């Protein structure tokens, strides 16, 4: 174990952790903005209650995404100074643009949204949440463009041992980025939709448990469930199509990752696809990678030989089992989520004959909907493991090895301390966030008609004041 | 102005903006337990920065992002050289942000107390450490780091106290003004020791004709600090805030002036810089975007311009 290993662990831990929150920020943010838009257009009170209910969860999660994101920007310089010096001219630009064009929007307008409920005109207030979520999505684009450059460097030349940008437009429209952005942002909507689905499933089960459920007014959860199902299914289609694009790009740009994901050791014409070891679908891999069932797909061992000739002797193989299995987990868990959402759309379809018991969400489906929370999150994390571990041993494909990227002046002790500190802090906050969200979901949304007493609450009546106040303010 | 100079100035501007804006955020975070006697007052104090602190923090993200893009070797050198202090700063920013955002979302008073502690510690750590890091960078001594840390910490407390006085009314405002005077009793001596010790030798050695202006900046910073105290004393909250903001800005200008042309020992701006193509492209985008950013951020301050009273939420209901 040396500083390099720990630095890699630190990047893995902090980045995976950061990405537990980011997709929910993007997906749930758009969902909340959509609910507020529905309230704005229809004036129906239950949309406002849902906006505030999901809005609060969104904010609990948003805070974690923001603070863990700061670490991301700093740790390139802290742990990967050689990498930073090599790539800064190219890679730094999208990071700077992300801060300037996206983070300022996101942070300023989220503040206006949280505190602006009774200070801004309704229409302007609605605009603030949309601008904030657009900011989040724009930030995803820039950071993914930067990440795509590591896998498929374009628009640069190497001068005096440093990459120098020659074409910003090429960096921002990198083919790898154009496939990756819809894949990751689409997956974020799947995660967001799945989260809403799970929360609604819980609420539907809770309604059914209470004796009076049948006599209550129609459930407010039907609309968000339908919306979340549609969001998950549509986003799932985007993820599938862009995933196919990514696979075809891997064939050209990162053959080692493709071979590792498929466990293909030797260059093979008409390569078969093997969903699980032992099962093979003839020629499918060649077809998926090139649209030609007889094309030659390179294998890991043969690529190793070619890389050794091209770049000198070294081990150019990524961690093969991790890449192989994360690929499968990603596909199976991702498709399971989308399958669940399509099933749900069919089950909850509007039937002729108006409002009768058939319109209810079946209990078994409400229970199954709880799975929509972990499934896409696990798929997403697996996708990142595939993508980033599959890139090894390079930080910049074909240009810079990970071993040559680490900070030379940072000691093992220093990395160990920061890794321990971040892991500890992150662990505590992960538990705290889970508890906070679970408590909030269990409490449910504000009651339909707030029982507002007309007497002004007195100073020592703060508990009542909290209940009365349906805002997101402190 | 040639591009590397322009980008050095722009990065200095972003850092100074960060010190001025997050400076009062840090101060408010540290003062909240002292200024508030009950939950309503704590909401009042933290409410002054609630809508804006996240936007203020993005000045740091942008400053560091701009360093990465424009001067990769400066970015990488600074962050890897000051590895452990930067780690602690990040931990501070994490616990502080979470504390600020979550304290309104937890149900129990004990959870709120944890959030308040996070805000206090998370504000104090970066407020002290940024000063210590930059002082150490300039003078390379533990004593300088200590003095720099004390100066930046006490300036943040002072600046935050003046900000609370400007943004609140009632008992909290009077307590904030008293706190400002106490913070000033630390900040002023620290400034008198630290600011004249900003080394100008590099700049002089490089034949930089503006070197004497560094002295002027440091002196003006002290003068602004002193006048800020006097203005607070006389209840001129707005002017007092302008004075403490100027003091931090002028001190920051002197600091970055002293880092020119070598922001790290043995590394000049020219050696650290990205190529002219990158700097040129970023200049265009930056010049177009920055006015919008400044505009909407200023607008958000305008939206929340009113002084907060305790129990502001209750007033809304009736």
PDB file of C-alpha atoms in Angstrom, chain A residues 186-338:
ATOM      1  CA  UNK A 186     -30.795  10.179 -18.238  1.00  0.00           C
ATOM      2  CA  UNK A 187     -29.676   7.843 -15.475  1.00  0.00           C
ATOM      3  CA  UNK A 188     -30.042  10.729 -13.010  1.00  0.00           C
ATOM      4  CA  UNK A 189     -33.683  11.051 -14.057  1.00  0.00           C
ATOM      5  CA  UNK A 190     -34.124   7.302 -13.608  1.00  0.00           C
ATOM      6  CA  UNK A 191     -32.673   7.617 -10.093  1.00  0.00           C
ATOM      7  CA  UNK A 192     -34.883  10.634  -9.350  1.00  0.00           C
ATOM      8  CA  UNK A 193     -37.988   8.946 -10.746  1.00  0.00           C
ATOM      9  CA  UNK A 194     -37.187   5.729  -8.890  1.00  0.00           C
ATOM     10  CA  UNK A 195     -36.754   7.652  -5.660  1.00  0.00           C
ATOM     11  CA  UNK A 196     -40.141   9.342  -6.027  1.00  0.00           C
ATOM     12  CA  UNK A 197     -41.679   5.985  -6.900  1.00  0.00           C
ATOM     13  CA  UNK A 198     -40.300   4.378  -3.742  1.00  0.00           C
ATOM     14  CA  UNK A 199     -41.456   7.255  -1.545  1.00  0.00           C
ATOM     15  CA  UNK A 200     -44.928   7.149  -3.096  1.00  0.00           C
ATOM     16  CA  UNK A 201     -45.032   3.369  -2.728  1.00  0.00           C
ATOM     17  CA  UNK A 202     -44.367   3.778   0.976  1.00  0.00           C
ATOM     18  CA  UNK A 203     -47.097   6.411   1.278  1.00  0.00           C
ATOM     19  CA  UNK A 204     -49.624   4.258  -0.572  1.00  0.00           C
ATOM     20  CA  UNK A 205     -48.902   1.344   1.758  1.00  0.00           C
ATOM     21  CA  UNK A 206     -49.280   3.656   4.735  1.00  0.00           C
ATOM     22  CA  UNK A 207     -52.651   4.890   3.452  1.00  0.00           C
ATOM     23  CA  UNK A 208     -53.849   1.332   3.049  1.00  0.00           C
ATOM     24  CA  UNK A 209     -52.871   0.468   6.608  1.00  0.00           C
ATOM     25  CA  UNK A 210     -54.996   3.238   8.091  1.00  0.00           C
ATOM     26  CA  UNK A 211     -58.580   2.109   8.612  1.00  0.00           C
ATOM     27  CA  UNK A 212     -60.149   5.235   7.179  1.00  0.00           C
ATOM     28  CA  UNK A 213     -58.275   5.058   3.911  1.00  0.00           C
ATOM     29  CA  UNK A 214     -61.268   4.021   1.879  1.00  0.00           C
ATOM     30  CA  UNK A 215     -63.319   6.955   3.044  1.00  0.00           C
ATOM     31  CA  UNK A 216     -60.553   9.487   2.459  1.00  0.00           C
ATOM     32  CA  UNK A 217     -60.553  11.771  -0.562  1.00  0.00           C
ATOM     33  CA  UNK A 218     -58.759  10.262  -3.575  1.00  0.00           C
ATOM     34  CA  UNK A 219     -55.097   9.574  -2.933  1.00  0.00           C
ATOM     35  CA  UNK A 220     -52.749  12.434  -3.755  1.00  0.00           C
ATOM     36  CA  UNK A 221     -50.067   9.893  -4.678  1.00  0.00           C
ATOM     37  CA  UNK A 222     -51.558   8.757  -7.954  1.00  0.00           C
ATOM     38  CA  UNK A 223     -50.336  11.785  -9.907  1.00  0.00           C
ATOM     39  CA  UNK A 224     -46.735  11.727  -8.650  1.00  0.00           C
ATOM     40  CA  UNK A 225     -46.606   7.963  -9.201  1.00  0.00           C
ATOM     41  CA  UNK A 226     -47.753   8.332 -12.804  1.00  0.00           C
ATOM     42  CA  UNK A 227     -45.357  11.206 -13.382  1.00  0.00           C
ATOM     43  CA  UNK A 228     -42.438   9.331 -11.826  1.00  0.00           C
ATOM     44  CA  UNK A 229     -43.233   6.206 -13.832  1.00  0.00           C
ATOM     45  CA  UNK A 230     -43.289   8.196 -17.065  1.00  0.00           C
ATOM     46  CA  UNK A 231     -40.088  10.007 -16.155  1.00  0.00           C
ATOM     47  CA  UNK A 232     -38.315   6.744 -15.328  1.00  0.00           C
ATOM     48  CA  UNK A 233     -39.503   4.961 -18.475  1.00  0.00           C
ATOM     49  CA  UNK A 234     -38.625   7.802 -20.871  1.00  0.00           C
ATOM     50  CA  UNK A 235     -35.277   8.468 -19.203  1.00  0.00           C
ATOM     51  CA  UNK A 236     -34.628   4.731 -19.258  1.00  0.00           C
ATOM     52  CA  UNK A 237     -35.030   4.710 -23.026  1.00  0.00           C
ATOM     53  CA  UNK A 238     -32.552   7.600 -23.304  1.00  0.00           C
ATOM     54  CA  UNK A 239     -30.093   5.709 -21.107  1.00  0.00           C
ATOM     55  CA  UNK A 240     -30.407   2.582 -23.250  1.00  0.00           C
ATOM     56  CA  UNK A 241     -29.911   4.379 -26.562  1.00  0.00           C
ATOM     57  CA  UNK A 242     -26.974   6.463 -25.312  1.00  0.00           C
ATOM     58  CA  UNK A 243     -25.500   3.353 -23.676  1.00  0.00           C
ATOM     59  CA  UNK A 244     -25.513   1.671 -27.067  1.00  0.00           C
ATOM     60  CA  UNK A 245     -23.792   4.757 -28.533  1.00  0.00           C
ATOM     61  CA  UNK A 246     -21.204   4.579 -25.754  1.00  0.00           C
ATOM     62  CA  UNK A 247     -20.497   0.916 -26.479  1.00  0.00           C
ATOM     63  CA  UNK A 248     -19.860   1.701 -30.143  1.00  0.00           C
ATOM     64  CA  UNK A 249     -17.520   4.527 -29.125  1.00  0.00           C
ATOM     65  CA  UNK A 250     -15.671   2.210 -26.736  1.00  0.00           C
ATOM     66  CA  UNK A 251     -14.978  -0.076 -29.675  1.00  0.00           C
ATOM     67  CA  UNK A 252     -13.058   2.753 -31.352  1.00  0.00           C
ATOM     68  CA  UNK A 253     -11.796   4.748 -28.395  1.00  0.00           C
ATOM     69  CA  UNK A 254     -11.284   2.384 -25.468  1.00  0.00           C
ATOM     70  CA  UNK A 255     -11.093  -1.178 -26.818  1.00  0.00           C
ATOM     71  CA  UNK A 256      -9.504  -2.396 -23.580  1.00  0.00           C
ATOM     72  CA  UNK A 257     -12.525  -1.335 -21.529  1.00  0.00           C
ATOM     73  CA  UNK A 258     -14.910  -3.011 -23.965  1.00  0.00           C
ATOM     74  CA  UNK A 259     -12.886  -6.219 -23.956  1.00  0.00           C
ATOM     75  CA  UNK A 260     -12.646  -6.197 -20.150  1.00  0.00           C
ATOM     76  CA  UNK A 261     -16.379  -5.584 -19.775  1.00  0.00           C
ATOM     77  CA  UNK A 262     -17.044  -8.588 -22.000  1.00  0.00           C
ATOM     78  CA  UNK A 263     -14.246 -10.791 -20.681  1.00  0.00           C
ATOM     79  CA  UNK A 264     -12.921 -11.199 -24.238  1.00  0.00           C
ATOM     80  CA  UNK A 265      -9.262 -12.237 -24.096  1.00  0.00           C
ATOM     81  CA  UNK A 266      -8.386 -12.576 -27.800  1.00  0.00           C
ATOM     82  CA  UNK A 267      -9.263 -10.640 -30.915  1.00  0.00           C
ATOM     83  CA  UNK A 268     -12.399 -12.349 -32.210  1.00  0.00           C
ATOM     84  CA  UNK A 269     -14.410 -12.008 -35.403  1.00  0.00           C
ATOM     85  CA  UNK A 270     -18.155 -12.331 -34.883  1.00  0.00           C
ATOM     86  CA  UNK A 271     -17.686 -12.120 -31.099  1.00  0.00           C
ATOM     87  CA  UNK A 272     -20.488 -13.485 -28.941  1.00  0.00           C
ATOM     88  CA  UNK A 273     -22.139 -11.587 -26.094  1.00  0.00           C
ATOM     89  CA  UNK A 274     -22.233 -13.345 -22.777  1.00  0.00           C
ATOM     90  CA  UNK A 275     -24.771 -11.928 -20.316  1.00  0.00           C
ATOM     91  CA  UNK A 276     -23.574 -14.312 -17.588  1.00  0.00           C
ATOM     92  CA  UNK A 277     -20.604 -16.694 -17.767  1.00  0.00           C
ATOM     93  CA  UNK A 278     -21.664 -19.870 -19.573  1.00  0.00           C
ATOM     94  CA  UNK A 279     -24.396 -18.283 -21.678  1.00  0.00           C
ATOM     95  CA  UNK A 280     -23.383 -16.913 -25.066  1.00  0.00           C
ATOM     96  CA  UNK A 281     -25.404 -15.182 -27.731  1.00  0.00           C
ATOM     97  CA  UNK A 282     -23.461 -15.619 -30.998  1.00  0.00           C
ATOM     98  CA  UNK A 283     -22.162 -12.527 -32.801  1.00  0.00           C
ATOM     99  CA  UNK A 284     -24.100 -10.144 -30.584  1.00  0.00           C
ATOM    100  CA  UNK A 285     -21.031  -8.346 -29.166  1.00  0.00           C
ATOM    101  CA  UNK A 286     -19.683  -7.645 -32.646  1.00  0.00           C
ATOM    102  CA  UNK A 287     -23.101  -6.437 -33.684  1.00  0.00           C
ATOM    103  CA  UNK A 288     -23.556  -4.226 -30.600  1.00  0.00           C
ATOM    104  CA  UNK A 289     -20.104  -2.691 -31.033  1.00  0.00           C
ATOM    105  CA  UNK A 290     -20.188  -2.033 -34.770  1.00  0.00           C
ATOM    106  CA  UNK A 291     -23.601  -2.941 -36.240  1.00  0.00           C
ATOM    107  CA  UNK A 292     -21.693  -5.641 -38.141  1.00  0.00           C
ATOM    108  CA  UNK A 293     -22.186  -9.181 -36.726  1.00  0.00           C
ATOM    109  CA  UNK A 294     -18.896 -10.383 -38.212  1.00  0.00           C
ATOM    110  CA  UNK A 295     -16.641  -7.518 -37.126  1.00  0.00           C
ATOM    111  CA  UNK A 296     -13.457  -8.230 -35.186  1.00  0.00           C
ATOM    112  CA  UNK A 297     -13.578  -7.165 -31.526  1.00  0.00           C
ATOM    113  CA  UNK A 298     -10.208  -6.824 -29.815  1.00  0.00           C
ATOM    114  CA  UNK A 299      -9.422  -8.946 -26.766  1.00  0.00           C
ATOM    115  CA  UNK A 300      -7.567  -7.950 -23.594  1.00  0.00           C
ATOM    116  CA  UNK A 301      -4.481 -10.111 -24.074  1.00  0.00           C
ATOM    117  CA  UNK A 302      -3.962  -8.980 -27.647  1.00  0.00           C
ATOM    118  CA  UNK A 303      -4.472  -5.330 -26.704  1.00  0.00           C
ATOM    119  CA  UNK A 304      -1.902  -5.765 -23.921  1.00  0.00           C
ATOM    120  CA  UNK A 305       0.591  -6.959 -26.535  1.00  0.00           C
ATOM    121  CA  UNK A 306      -0.181  -4.045 -28.843  1.00  0.00           C
ATOM    122  CA  UNK A 307      -0.026  -1.469 -26.027  1.00  0.00           C
ATOM    123  CA  UNK A 308       3.336  -2.874 -24.920  1.00  0.00           C
ATOM    124  CA  UNK A 309       4.663  -2.344 -28.454  1.00  0.00           C
ATOM    125  CA  UNK A 310       3.158   1.125 -28.654  1.00  0.00           C
ATOM    126  CA  UNK A 311       3.759   2.557 -25.162  1.00  0.00           C
ATOM    127  CA  UNK A 312       6.505   0.345 -23.712  1.00  0.00           C
ATOM    128  CA  UNK A 313       6.344  -2.534 -21.271  1.00  0.00           C
ATOM    129  CA  UNK A 314       3.762  -2.175 -18.494  1.00  0.00           C
ATOM    130  CA  UNK A 315       0.555  -3.795 -17.309  1.00  0.00           C
ATOM    131  CA  UNK A 316      -2.233  -2.219 -19.352  1.00  0.00           C
ATOM    132  CA  UNK A 317      -5.015  -4.413 -17.983  1.00  0.00           C
ATOM    133  CA  UNK A 318      -7.652  -2.872 -15.725  1.00  0.00           C
ATOM    134  CA  UNK A 319      -9.107  -4.874 -12.840  1.00  0.00           C
ATOM    135  CA  UNK A 320     -10.884  -7.413 -15.039  1.00  0.00           C
ATOM    136  CA  UNK A 321     -13.418  -8.994 -12.629  1.00  0.00           C
ATOM    137  CA  UNK A 322     -14.571  -5.598 -11.341  1.00  0.00           C
ATOM    138  CA  UNK A 323     -15.085  -4.264 -14.861  1.00  0.00           C
ATOM    139  CA  UNK A 324     -16.778  -7.484 -16.014  1.00  0.00           C
ATOM    140  CA  UNK A 325     -19.249  -7.646 -13.132  1.00  0.00           C
ATOM    141  CA  UNK A 326     -19.978  -3.949 -12.756  1.00  0.00           C
ATOM    142  CA  UNK A 327     -21.023  -3.948 -16.419  1.00  0.00           C
ATOM    143  CA  UNK A 328     -23.542  -6.713 -15.758  1.00  0.00           C
ATOM    144  CA  UNK A 329     -24.858  -5.216 -12.528  1.00  0.00           C
ATOM    145  CA  UNK A 330     -25.348  -1.892 -14.313  1.00  0.00           C
ATOM    146  CA  UNK A 331     -27.352  -3.442 -17.131  1.00  0.00           C
ATOM    147  CA  UNK A 332     -29.468  -5.810 -15.036  1.00  0.00           C
ATOM    148  CA  UNK A 333     -30.330  -3.327 -12.281  1.00  0.00           C
ATOM    149  CA  UNK A 334     -30.908  -0.514 -14.744  1.00  0.00           C
ATOM    150  CA  UNK A 335     -33.194  -2.582 -16.938  1.00  0.00           C
ATOM    151  CA  UNK A 336     -35.044  -3.917 -13.909  1.00  0.00           C
ATOM    152  CA  UNK A 337     -35.878  -0.343 -12.915  1.00  0.00           C
ATOM    153  CA  UNK A 338     -37.130   0.539 -16.355  1.00  0.00           C
TER     154      UNK A 338
END
